[in-house]
Structures are given as structure tokens and as C-alpha cells.
mmCIF file of C-alpha atoms in Angstrom:
data_model
loop_
_atom_site.group_PDB
_atom_site.id
_atom_site.type_symbol
_atom_site.label_atom_id
_atom_site.label_comp_id
_atom_site.label_asym_id
_atom_site.label_seq_id
_atom_site.Cartn_x
_atom_site.Cartn_y
_atom_site.Cartn_z
ATOM 1 C CA UNK B 31 158.458 138.645 -109.306
ATOM 2 C CA UNK B 32 161.287 137.917 -111.482
ATOM 3 C CA UNK B 33 162.705 134.526 -111.740
ATOM 4 C CA UNK B 34 165.823 135.364 -110.501
ATOM 5 C CA UNK B 35 167.879 138.068 -108.688
ATOM 6 C CA UNK B 36 169.231 140.335 -111.133
ATOM 7 C CA UNK B 37 172.728 142.566 -110.256
ATOM 8 C CA UNK B 38 173.506 145.841 -111.657
ATOM 9 C CA UNK B 39 176.404 146.024 -114.076
ATOM 10 C CA UNK B 40 178.509 149.087 -113.669
ATOM 11 C CA UNK B 41 179.511 148.806 -117.624
ATOM 12 C CA UNK B 42 175.790 148.665 -118.561
ATOM 13 C CA UNK B 43 175.286 151.631 -116.276
ATOM 14 C CA UNK B 44 177.982 153.315 -117.903
ATOM 15 C CA UNK B 45 176.475 152.810 -121.253
ATOM 16 C CA UNK B 46 173.083 153.722 -120.549
ATOM 17 C CA UNK B 47 174.609 157.002 -119.032
ATOM 18 C CA UNK B 48 175.447 157.856 -122.714
ATOM 19 C CA UNK B 49 172.286 157.849 -124.508
ATOM 20 C CA UNK B 50 170.747 161.306 -124.988
ATOM 21 C CA UNK B 51 168.190 162.383 -123.140
ATOM 22 C CA UNK B 52 165.322 164.422 -124.341
ATOM 23 C CA UNK B 53 165.665 168.088 -124.368
ATOM 24 C CA UNK B 54 163.607 169.261 -121.591
ATOM 25 C CA UNK B 55 160.729 171.479 -122.269
ATOM 26 C CA UNK B 56 161.889 175.015 -121.830
ATOM 27 C CA UNK B 57 159.516 176.801 -118.991
ATOM 28 C CA UNK B 58 160.087 180.436 -118.836
ATOM 29 C CA UNK B 59 160.728 181.266 -114.761
ATOM 30 C CA UNK B 60 158.426 183.993 -113.350
ATOM 31 C CA UNK B 61 160.212 187.285 -113.549
ATOM 32 C CA UNK B 62 160.827 189.039 -109.937
ATOM 33 C CA UNK B 63 162.456 192.041 -111.510
ATOM 34 C CA UNK B 64 159.164 193.520 -113.105
ATOM 35 C CA UNK B 65 159.286 197.421 -112.322
ATOM 36 C CA UNK B 66 156.889 198.402 -110.446
ATOM 37 C CA UNK B 67 157.889 201.932 -109.257
ATOM 38 C CA UNK B 68 158.865 205.234 -111.241
ATOM 39 C CA UNK B 69 161.785 207.105 -110.253
ATOM 40 C CA UNK B 70 161.006 210.935 -111.377
ATOM 41 C CA UNK B 71 164.587 212.466 -111.368
ATOM 42 C CA UNK B 72 165.080 216.159 -111.692
ATOM 43 C CA UNK B 73 167.888 218.945 -110.981
ATOM 44 C CA UNK B 74 167.546 222.747 -111.215
ATOM 45 C CA UNK B 75 170.565 224.599 -112.142
ATOM 46 C CA UNK B 76 170.328 228.561 -111.595
ATOM 47 C CA UNK B 77 170.613 230.651 -114.580
ATOM 48 C CA UNK B 78 170.972 233.643 -112.256
ATOM 49 C CA UNK B 79 171.273 233.990 -108.259
ATOM 50 C CA UNK B 80 173.016 231.914 -105.923
ATOM 51 C CA UNK B 81 170.232 228.914 -105.230
ATOM 52 C CA UNK B 82 169.864 225.734 -106.921
ATOM 53 C CA UNK B 83 169.065 221.739 -106.244
ATOM 54 C CA UNK B 84 167.970 218.213 -106.719
ATOM 55 C CA UNK B 85 165.243 216.147 -106.144
ATOM 56 C CA UNK B 86 164.065 212.032 -106.423
ATOM 57 C CA UNK B 87 160.668 211.039 -106.029
ATOM 58 C CA UNK B 88 159.727 207.393 -106.237
ATOM 59 C CA UNK B 89 156.083 206.639 -106.748
ATOM 60 C CA UNK B 90 153.919 203.521 -106.820
ATOM 61 C CA UNK B 91 152.877 202.721 -110.400
ATOM 62 C CA UNK B 92 149.683 200.991 -109.747
ATOM 63 C CA UNK B 93 148.463 203.754 -106.663
ATOM 64 C CA UNK B 94 150.286 206.571 -107.752
ATOM 65 C CA UNK B 95 151.463 206.852 -103.366
ATOM 66 C CA UNK B 96 154.392 208.069 -103.241
ATOM 67 C CA UNK B 97 157.193 205.690 -101.001
ATOM 68 C CA UNK B 98 160.584 207.718 -101.073
ATOM 69 C CA UNK B 99 161.717 211.224 -101.881
ATOM 70 C CA UNK B 100 164.329 213.484 -100.981
ATOM 71 C CA UNK B 101 164.909 217.083 -101.758
ATOM 72 C CA UNK B 102 168.110 219.041 -101.582
ATOM 73 C CA UNK B 103 167.742 222.529 -102.082
ATOM 74 C CA UNK B 104 171.528 224.556 -101.993
ATOM 75 C CA UNK B 105 171.979 228.251 -100.885
ATOM 76 C CA UNK B 106 174.665 228.935 -101.719
ATOM 77 C CA UNK B 107 174.601 226.447 -104.590
ATOM 78 C CA UNK B 108 178.211 225.408 -105.497
ATOM 79 C CA UNK B 109 179.109 226.411 -108.946
ATOM 80 C CA UNK B 110 180.330 223.251 -111.740
ATOM 81 C CA UNK B 111 178.425 220.503 -109.762
ATOM 82 C CA UNK B 112 176.378 218.883 -112.472
ATOM 83 C CA UNK B 113 174.122 216.010 -111.562
ATOM 84 C CA UNK B 114 173.110 213.577 -114.408
ATOM 85 C CA UNK B 115 169.351 212.906 -113.574
ATOM 86 C CA UNK B 116 169.925 209.832 -116.328
ATOM 87 C CA UNK B 117 172.454 208.235 -113.912
ATOM 88 C CA UNK B 118 171.310 205.251 -111.268
ATOM 89 C CA UNK B 119 168.708 206.933 -108.528
ATOM 90 C CA UNK B 120 170.656 206.202 -105.752
ATOM 91 C CA UNK B 121 173.964 207.679 -106.851
ATOM 92 C CA UNK B 122 172.071 210.529 -107.883
ATOM 93 C CA UNK B 123 171.133 210.837 -104.380
ATOM 94 C CA UNK B 124 174.166 210.426 -102.673
ATOM 95 C CA UNK B 125 175.400 213.226 -104.562
ATOM 96 C CA UNK B 126 172.937 215.734 -103.127
ATOM 97 C CA UNK B 127 175.644 217.207 -100.428
ATOM 98 C CA UNK B 128 177.665 218.331 -102.873
ATOM 99 C CA UNK B 129 175.454 220.793 -104.429
ATOM 100 C CA UNK B 130 175.951 222.973 -101.317
ATOM 101 C CA UNK B 131 174.623 223.548 -98.005
ATOM 102 C CA UNK B 132 170.851 222.747 -97.517
ATOM 103 C CA UNK B 133 168.901 225.221 -96.867
ATOM 104 C CA UNK B 134 166.010 223.497 -94.953
ATOM 105 C CA UNK B 135 163.436 226.195 -94.590
ATOM 106 C CA UNK B 136 163.272 226.687 -98.263
ATOM 107 C CA UNK B 137 163.945 223.068 -99.100
ATOM 108 C CA UNK B 138 160.204 222.698 -97.035
ATOM 109 C CA UNK B 139 158.346 225.045 -99.542
ATOM 110 C CA UNK B 140 159.981 223.673 -102.455
ATOM 111 C CA UNK B 141 159.102 220.260 -101.354
ATOM 112 C CA UNK B 142 155.661 221.317 -100.595
ATOM 113 C CA UNK B 143 155.317 222.485 -104.339
ATOM 114 C CA UNK B 144 156.473 219.393 -105.360
ATOM 115 C CA UNK B 145 153.312 217.311 -104.064
ATOM 116 C CA UNK B 146 151.091 219.669 -106.290
ATOM 117 C CA UNK B 147 152.470 219.380 -109.847
ATOM 118 C CA UNK B 148 150.956 216.176 -110.478
ATOM 119 C CA UNK B 149 147.528 214.091 -109.303
ATOM 120 C CA UNK B 150 147.774 210.931 -107.716
ATOM 121 C CA UNK B 151 145.829 210.182 -111.712
ATOM 122 C CA UNK B 152 148.542 211.864 -113.126
ATOM 123 C CA UNK B 153 151.112 210.138 -111.864
ATOM 124 C CA UNK B 154 149.842 206.440 -112.865
ATOM 125 C CA UNK B 155 149.609 207.598 -116.215
ATOM 126 C CA UNK B 156 153.118 208.852 -115.912
ATOM 127 C CA UNK B 157 154.224 205.427 -114.797
ATOM 128 C CA UNK B 158 151.916 203.454 -117.562
ATOM 129 C CA UNK B 159 153.922 205.541 -120.348
ATOM 130 C CA UNK B 160 156.507 207.619 -119.484
ATOM 131 C CA UNK B 161 157.957 209.180 -122.848
ATOM 132 C CA UNK B 162 160.251 211.665 -123.723
ATOM 133 C CA UNK B 163 157.448 214.107 -124.354
ATOM 134 C CA UNK B 164 155.853 213.676 -120.935
ATOM 135 C CA UNK B 165 159.110 213.920 -119.369
ATOM 136 C CA UNK B 166 159.865 217.235 -120.951
ATOM 137 C CA UNK B 167 156.464 218.230 -119.936
ATOM 138 C CA UNK B 168 157.050 217.380 -116.463
ATOM 139 C CA UNK B 169 160.255 219.320 -116.311
ATOM 140 C CA UNK B 170 158.955 222.620 -117.555
ATOM 141 C CA UNK B 171 155.909 221.969 -114.899
ATOM 142 C CA UNK B 172 158.797 221.599 -112.391
ATOM 143 C CA UNK B 173 161.198 224.554 -113.413
ATOM 144 C CA UNK B 174 158.216 226.981 -113.863
ATOM 145 C CA UNK B 175 156.604 226.089 -110.498
ATOM 146 C CA UNK B 176 160.538 226.373 -108.743
ATOM 147 C CA UNK B 177 160.807 229.879 -110.161
ATOM 148 C CA UNK B 178 157.613 231.367 -108.712
ATOM 149 C CA UNK B 179 158.299 230.079 -105.696
ATOM 150 C CA UNK B 180 161.840 231.407 -105.061
ATOM 151 C CA UNK B 181 161.946 234.194 -108.211
ATOM 152 C CA UNK B 182 165.119 232.540 -109.820
ATOM 153 C CA UNK B 183 165.549 231.412 -113.419
ATOM 154 C CA UNK B 184 166.482 227.495 -113.138
ATOM 155 C CA UNK B 185 167.563 225.414 -116.097
ATOM 156 C CA UNK B 186 166.240 221.949 -115.185
ATOM 157 C CA UNK B 187 167.027 218.881 -116.269
ATOM 158 C CA UNK B 188 164.894 215.406 -115.652
ATOM 159 C CA UNK B 189 164.710 211.759 -116.296
ATOM 160 C CA UNK B 190 162.551 208.989 -114.686
ATOM 161 C CA UNK B 191 163.945 205.746 -114.138
ATOM 162 C CA UNK B 192 161.765 202.043 -113.595
ATOM 163 C CA UNK B 193 162.231 200.128 -110.824
ATOM 164 C CA UNK B 194 161.560 197.092 -109.050
ATOM 165 C CA UNK B 195 160.369 196.063 -105.831
ATOM 166 C CA UNK B 196 163.004 193.579 -105.307
ATOM 167 C CA UNK B 197 165.399 196.832 -105.787
ATOM 168 C CA UNK B 198 163.264 199.010 -103.482
ATOM 169 C CA UNK B 199 163.750 195.866 -100.817
ATOM 170 C CA UNK B 200 167.243 195.558 -101.055
ATOM 171 C CA UNK B 201 167.547 199.762 -101.056
ATOM 172 C CA UNK B 202 165.045 199.193 -97.519
ATOM 173 C CA UNK B 203 163.336 201.918 -99.314
ATOM 174 C CA UNK B 204 160.007 199.298 -98.496
ATOM 175 C CA UNK B 205 159.206 196.271 -96.743
ATOM 176 C CA UNK B 206 158.962 192.981 -98.472
ATOM 177 C CA UNK B 207 155.650 191.683 -98.863
ATOM 178 C CA UNK B 208 154.481 188.679 -97.039
ATOM 179 C CA UNK B 209 154.785 185.751 -98.707
ATOM 180 C CA UNK B 210 152.025 184.611 -100.852
ATOM 181 C CA UNK B 211 150.727 180.473 -99.725
ATOM 182 C CA UNK B 212 152.311 179.340 -102.966
ATOM 183 C CA UNK B 213 155.534 180.749 -101.795
ATOM 184 C CA UNK B 214 154.996 179.585 -98.560
ATOM 185 C CA UNK B 215 154.479 176.328 -99.591
ATOM 186 C CA UNK B 216 157.495 176.074 -102.254
ATOM 187 C CA UNK B 217 159.776 177.271 -98.974
ATOM 188 C CA UNK B 218 158.722 174.652 -97.037
ATOM 189 C CA UNK B 219 158.986 172.096 -99.518
ATOM 190 C CA UNK B 220 162.308 174.057 -100.502
ATOM 191 C CA UNK B 221 163.489 173.324 -96.242
ATOM 192 C CA UNK B 222 162.209 170.054 -96.212
ATOM 193 C CA UNK B 223 164.131 168.790 -99.499
ATOM 194 C CA UNK B 224 167.172 170.515 -97.977
ATOM 195 C CA UNK B 225 166.972 168.984 -94.661
ATOM 196 C CA UNK B 226 166.152 165.342 -95.942
ATOM 197 C CA UNK B 227 169.398 165.474 -98.050
ATOM 198 C CA UNK B 228 171.413 166.614 -95.325
ATOM 199 C CA UNK B 229 169.774 163.649 -93.088
ATOM 200 C CA UNK B 230 170.736 161.525 -96.097
ATOM 201 C CA UNK B 231 174.651 162.235 -96.152
ATOM 202 C CA UNK B 232 174.844 162.010 -92.373
ATOM 203 C CA UNK B 233 173.113 158.692 -92.808
ATOM 204 C CA UNK B 234 175.298 157.958 -95.374
ATOM 205 C CA UNK B 235 178.302 159.011 -93.512
ATOM 206 C CA UNK B 236 176.916 157.303 -90.344
ATOM 207 C CA UNK B 237 176.534 153.929 -92.314
ATOM 208 C CA UNK B 238 180.432 153.720 -93.943
ATOM 209 C CA UNK B 239 181.799 153.657 -90.597
ATOM 210 C CA UNK B 240 184.141 150.939 -90.171
ATOM 211 C CA UNK B 241 183.162 149.289 -93.137
ATOM 212 C CA UNK B 242 185.258 147.317 -95.357
ATOM 213 C CA UNK B 243 183.449 147.861 -98.698
ATOM 214 C CA UNK B 244 185.347 150.114 -100.791
ATOM 215 C CA UNK B 245 182.909 150.228 -103.329
ATOM 216 C CA UNK B 246 180.107 153.058 -104.037
ATOM 217 C CA UNK B 247 177.148 153.234 -101.408
ATOM 218 C CA UNK B 248 174.066 154.480 -102.719
ATOM 219 C CA UNK B 249 170.648 155.823 -100.309
ATOM 220 C CA UNK B 250 167.774 153.904 -100.595
ATOM 221 C CA UNK B 251 164.198 153.670 -99.324
ATOM 222 C CA UNK B 252 162.118 150.343 -98.459
ATOM 223 C CA UNK B 253 159.051 149.249 -100.063
ATOM 224 C CA UNK B 254 156.422 149.190 -97.762
ATOM 225 C CA UNK B 255 154.225 146.139 -97.979
ATOM 226 C CA UNK B 256 151.606 146.041 -95.191
ATOM 227 C CA UNK B 257 149.940 142.736 -95.908
ATOM 228 C CA UNK B 258 152.661 140.486 -97.385
ATOM 229 C CA UNK B 259 155.832 141.928 -96.471
ATOM 230 C CA UNK B 260 157.891 141.275 -93.023
ATOM 231 C CA UNK B 261 158.510 143.207 -90.533
ATOM 232 C CA UNK B 262 161.868 145.495 -90.646
ATOM 233 C CA UNK B 263 162.806 143.898 -86.869
ATOM 234 C CA UNK B 264 162.644 140.361 -88.425
ATOM 235 C CA UNK B 265 164.945 140.616 -91.996
ATOM 236 C CA UNK B 266 167.943 138.812 -91.800
ATOM 237 C CA UNK B 267 170.746 138.791 -94.257
ATOM 238 C CA UNK B 268 169.717 136.508 -97.483
ATOM 239 C CA UNK B 269 166.242 137.891 -97.536
ATOM 240 C CA UNK B 270 165.436 139.511 -100.889
ATOM 241 C CA UNK B 271 163.718 142.797 -100.130
ATOM 242 C CA UNK B 272 162.326 145.549 -102.363
ATOM 243 C CA UNK B 273 163.872 149.167 -102.463
ATOM 244 C CA UNK B 274 163.441 152.596 -103.729
ATOM 245 C CA UNK B 275 166.340 154.247 -105.589
ATOM 246 C CA UNK B 276 166.070 158.194 -105.580
ATOM 247 C CA UNK B 277 168.484 160.997 -106.150
ATOM 248 C CA UNK B 278 171.137 162.025 -108.605
ATOM 249 C CA UNK B 279 174.729 160.687 -109.697
ATOM 250 C CA UNK B 280 174.857 156.568 -109.462
ATOM 251 C CA UNK B 281 171.562 156.811 -107.754
ATOM 252 C CA UNK B 282 169.754 158.292 -110.785
ATOM 253 C CA UNK B 283 172.197 155.780 -113.276
ATOM 254 C CA UNK B 284 170.996 153.070 -111.274
ATOM 255 C CA UNK B 285 167.299 153.546 -111.164
ATOM 256 C CA UNK B 286 167.324 154.277 -114.931
ATOM 257 C CA UNK B 287 169.051 151.258 -116.277
ATOM 258 C CA UNK B 288 166.586 149.309 -113.879
ATOM 259 C CA UNK B 289 163.982 151.447 -115.807
ATOM 260 C CA UNK B 290 165.022 150.371 -119.392
ATOM 261 C CA UNK B 291 165.460 146.600 -118.513
ATOM 262 C CA UNK B 292 162.828 146.140 -116.421
ATOM 263 C CA UNK B 293 164.167 144.974 -113.513
ATOM 264 C CA UNK B 294 162.435 145.001 -110.335
ATOM 265 C CA UNK B 295 164.690 146.614 -107.460
ATOM 266 C CA UNK B 296 165.216 143.116 -105.400
ATOM 267 C CA UNK B 297 168.373 142.805 -104.056
ATOM 268 C CA UNK B 298 169.510 140.821 -101.107
ATOM 269 C CA UNK B 299 170.118 141.738 -97.425
ATOM 270 C CA UNK B 300 173.895 141.334 -96.909
ATOM 271 C CA UNK B 301 174.943 142.859 -93.655
ATOM 272 C CA UNK B 302 173.035 144.574 -90.785
ATOM 273 C CA UNK B 303 174.211 147.334 -88.407
ATOM 274 C CA UNK B 304 172.872 148.789 -85.761
ATOM 275 C CA UNK B 305 174.135 152.323 -84.404
ATOM 276 C CA UNK B 306 172.836 155.175 -82.525
ATOM 277 C CA UNK B 307 169.140 154.248 -82.438
ATOM 278 C CA UNK B 308 169.454 153.226 -86.359
ATOM 279 C CA UNK B 309 169.147 150.200 -88.337
ATOM 280 C CA UNK B 310 171.125 150.234 -91.569
ATOM 281 C CA UNK B 311 170.440 147.107 -94.088
ATOM 282 C CA UNK B 312 173.000 146.846 -96.540
ATOM 283 C CA UNK B 313 171.628 145.043 -100.148
ATOM 284 C CA UNK B 314 174.324 143.996 -102.917
ATOM 285 C CA UNK B 315 172.828 145.966 -106.248
ATOM 286 C CA UNK B 316 176.423 145.113 -107.589
ATOM 287 C CA UNK B 317 179.843 143.953 -106.833
ATOM 288 C CA UNK B 318 180.859 147.583 -106.618
ATOM 289 C CA UNK B 319 177.296 149.171 -105.687
ATOM 290 C CA UNK B 320 175.973 148.478 -101.748
ATOM 291 C CA UNK B 321 172.370 150.280 -101.176
ATOM 292 C CA UNK B 322 171.863 151.329 -98.126
ATOM 293 C CA UNK B 323 168.260 151.170 -96.197
ATOM 294 C CA UNK B 324 168.087 153.406 -93.095
ATOM 295 C CA UNK B 325 165.494 152.108 -90.790
ATOM 296 C CA UNK B 326 164.258 154.195 -87.709
ATOM 297 C CA UNK B 327 161.034 152.042 -86.719
ATOM 298 C CA UNK B 328 159.158 148.759 -87.290
ATOM 299 C CA UNK B 329 157.481 148.521 -90.524
ATOM 300 C CA UNK B 330 156.738 145.909 -92.631
ATOM 301 C CA UNK B 331 158.903 145.400 -95.834
ATOM 302 C CA UNK B 332 158.166 144.095 -99.227
ATOM 303 C CA UNK B 333 160.498 140.674 -99.582
ATOM 304 C CA UNK B 334 160.635 138.393 -102.240
ATOM 305 C CA UNK B 335 158.443 135.274 -101.689
ATOM 306 C CA UNK B 336 159.940 131.992 -101.801
ATOM 307 C CA UNK B 337 159.217 130.444 -105.306
ATOM 308 C CA UNK B 338 156.207 127.811 -104.761
ATOM 309 C CA UNK B 339 156.962 124.237 -106.971
ATOM 310 C CA UNK B 340 153.791 123.441 -109.060
ATOM 311 C CA UNK B 341 153.661 120.071 -111.218
ATOM 312 C CA UNK B 342 153.948 116.225 -110.376
ATOM 313 C CA UNK B 343 156.788 114.283 -109.877
ATOM 314 C CA UNK B 344 156.942 110.174 -109.800
ATOM 315 C CA UNK B 345 156.026 108.574 -106.730
ATOM 316 C CA UNK B 346 153.422 111.079 -105.727
ATOM 317 C CA UNK B 347 150.314 111.219 -105.092
ATOM 318 C CA UNK B 348 149.084 111.030 -108.998
ATOM 319 C CA UNK B 349 151.577 108.569 -110.199
ATOM 320 C CA UNK B 350 149.779 106.432 -107.078
ATOM 321 C CA UNK B 351 146.643 107.059 -108.507
ATOM 322 C CA UNK B 352 147.690 106.299 -112.249
ATOM 323 C CA UNK B 353 149.381 102.849 -110.800
ATOM 324 C CA UNK B 354 145.682 101.882 -109.148
ATOM 325 C CA UNK B 355 143.626 103.012 -111.989
ATOM 326 C CA UNK B 356 145.913 101.220 -114.543
ATOM 327 C CA UNK B 357 145.925 97.936 -112.512
ATOM 328 C CA UNK B 358 142.312 97.790 -112.169
ATOM 329 C CA UNK B 359 141.559 98.641 -115.802
ATOM 330 C CA UNK B 360 144.040 94.812 -115.911
ATOM 331 C CA UNK B 361 141.626 92.741 -113.515
ATOM 332 C CA UNK B 362 138.737 93.877 -115.635
ATOM 333 C CA UNK B 363 140.253 92.657 -118.851
ATOM 334 C CA UNK B 364 141.192 89.842 -117.346
ATOM 335 C CA UNK B 365 137.414 88.472 -115.995
ATOM 336 C CA UNK B 366 136.162 89.399 -119.253
ATOM 337 C CA UNK B 367 138.038 86.928 -120.903
ATOM 338 C CA UNK B 368 136.625 84.512 -118.469
ATOM 339 C CA UNK B 369 132.892 85.063 -119.086
ATOM 340 C CA UNK B 370 133.467 84.689 -122.937
ATOM 341 C CA UNK B 371 135.414 81.285 -122.723
ATOM 342 C CA UNK B 372 132.358 80.204 -120.572
ATOM 343 C CA UNK B 373 129.612 81.700 -123.253
ATOM 344 C CA UNK B 374 131.045 80.228 -125.975
ATOM 345 C CA UNK B 375 133.093 76.790 -125.548
#
């Protein structure tokens, strides 16, 4: 326990705030946009004939499973419309109707033919290594397969695009995965922290109502002491209580100042106010800063115990004992003198 209460000096806090903190260690944030899917985009423009179209097939890299597919076969094909597979898959798909009216029967045949072009294993290997050479090989396979079905000659253009799970979730192509236990715990912690901050802000506003103090008010928590503490219902103005200072801004600066100067956070209660079923204890941290403890139930709070004075004061029992001792010693000396005179005189 400190010998005396030390109040915080605002100027000292300002100086402490100017001290440079060591740079925090850089922690790489987890990547939520890892491309787990691959989009195969292709157009087949008629070199001869009046039939052409485009398709977009999105597969899951780990399983080779198709999660999204759009196939458009236009007959007749609108001349002059060129789609670029290198563009974003969503914008690519949106332009399919511009190729011409959809021929559903032929589209189903082409789509069935497309399913047999790559096996599941080949799709997984393409996802793992989608080089330009492999894409060109795939483009030739698609073109030849479609030419066999339609007996037409096409000029094909094909490209691939890696896509993240989050992007497909936003596009509502796939459903979001259920959160992991770690993610649930993180969400719960964030929610609790958000609710705590909102409650603190409400308490702070409530504590500031009808007050005459014009300085800064920071929220504190009481230090509990179930053994030697005093019940919160019995605390009165003038009691010196232990507090915990948390938070940002002024709170963080006060906490830092106390820690750097080895000052125990014990401050006197200046005012007690009860409202809305809560008790607010105002402690004086400095002339410009007050701390507020929100008490919702009765529990024992750490207080500074009165200093126990030690040592003997004049007139006390030790002083009387000394007088008696020296008095007895003086009487014995006088008796000894009489004995010596009787023996030798």
C-alpha cells in the first residue's frame, strides 16, 4: 500500500503519451480470398454456318466438382458480337444473350458433350497447374468436340480464372460454409466486446447526467477483495478504493502513467449516485479526471486500510516500565552502600 494517495497530473500524462512505443510485430492476416475454384470460359465463333455460342464452367479445385455452369448456343449467331474470355466471369456471362437467340435443344447436346471433355482428375490437375499450354490444349479439345456435334467449323477462344470462395458466396453461387469453432469463438468475443463498449458508453452518459463536473470522466472497474474488502453497499465518500482502468484514449494514458510510475490505482470516493437500479462511485484521479465505477450488485471492493502506527510513545507502558526498572536499580545501590559501611566501619 502506498503511504499517501497520489493523484494523476494531466501534464505528466501528456508527456507519457509522447514516449514512443516499440513497433508492434507484424502478423500476417489470414487470407480469406484464396482461390479455391477455377472458371473455364470459352467462346466458339462460327467460321462457317450460323451457329455459335459461349459457356462458363466453374469447378472446385480440390474435388473437380462443377458448382456453376452456363451454356449458351445461339442460332442464328449475331455477327460482330465478340466476347472476351479474359474478362471477369460475371461480366462474361452477362453478355451471353447478345450472341443471339438461345437454341435450347442444341444447347443441351453441346452441354452434354462438354461434360465428357475432362474427367474429374483432369479437372483437379488443371486447377493445380493452369498453364497457357494446358489452356490451349483444352481449347482445341472443346473446339473439335463441338465441331463433331454440329458439323460446323468454329474459331474458339478459351481462358481460365481463379476464383475465391468468398466471391462465389457473394454471387450466391454457393452457400457459405458453417463457421468453425474458432470463428464462432471469435464472433462471440467480438459481440461481447461490442456489447460491453456500448454498455460502458450508456453508463458513461448516465453517470454524466445532472453532474457539475466539467472534466474528463473515464470508466473503471472495481478491484474485488472477498477477504479484506468492504461491501459496495457500505462504501461512503472518503473511502479509498482500488480500481482497474481499461479502455482507450484518456483511460489508456492514465493506465500507462500509473504503471510507469509504479503508482497503485487507489483513489478516494468523492461522490455516490444511484439511478436506474445502479450505483455509480465517482473517484478522484486528478483535478481534471474522475473515474466512475458502475456497481450493479453488492460485492466486496478492495480499500486502503488505515495505517497502523507502531513504536512506543512517552508515557506509555514501555516508559513506565523503564522508570520502575531504574527506580529499583537505584534502591539496590543505596542498600549496598549501607551493608559496606556496617562491615568495614
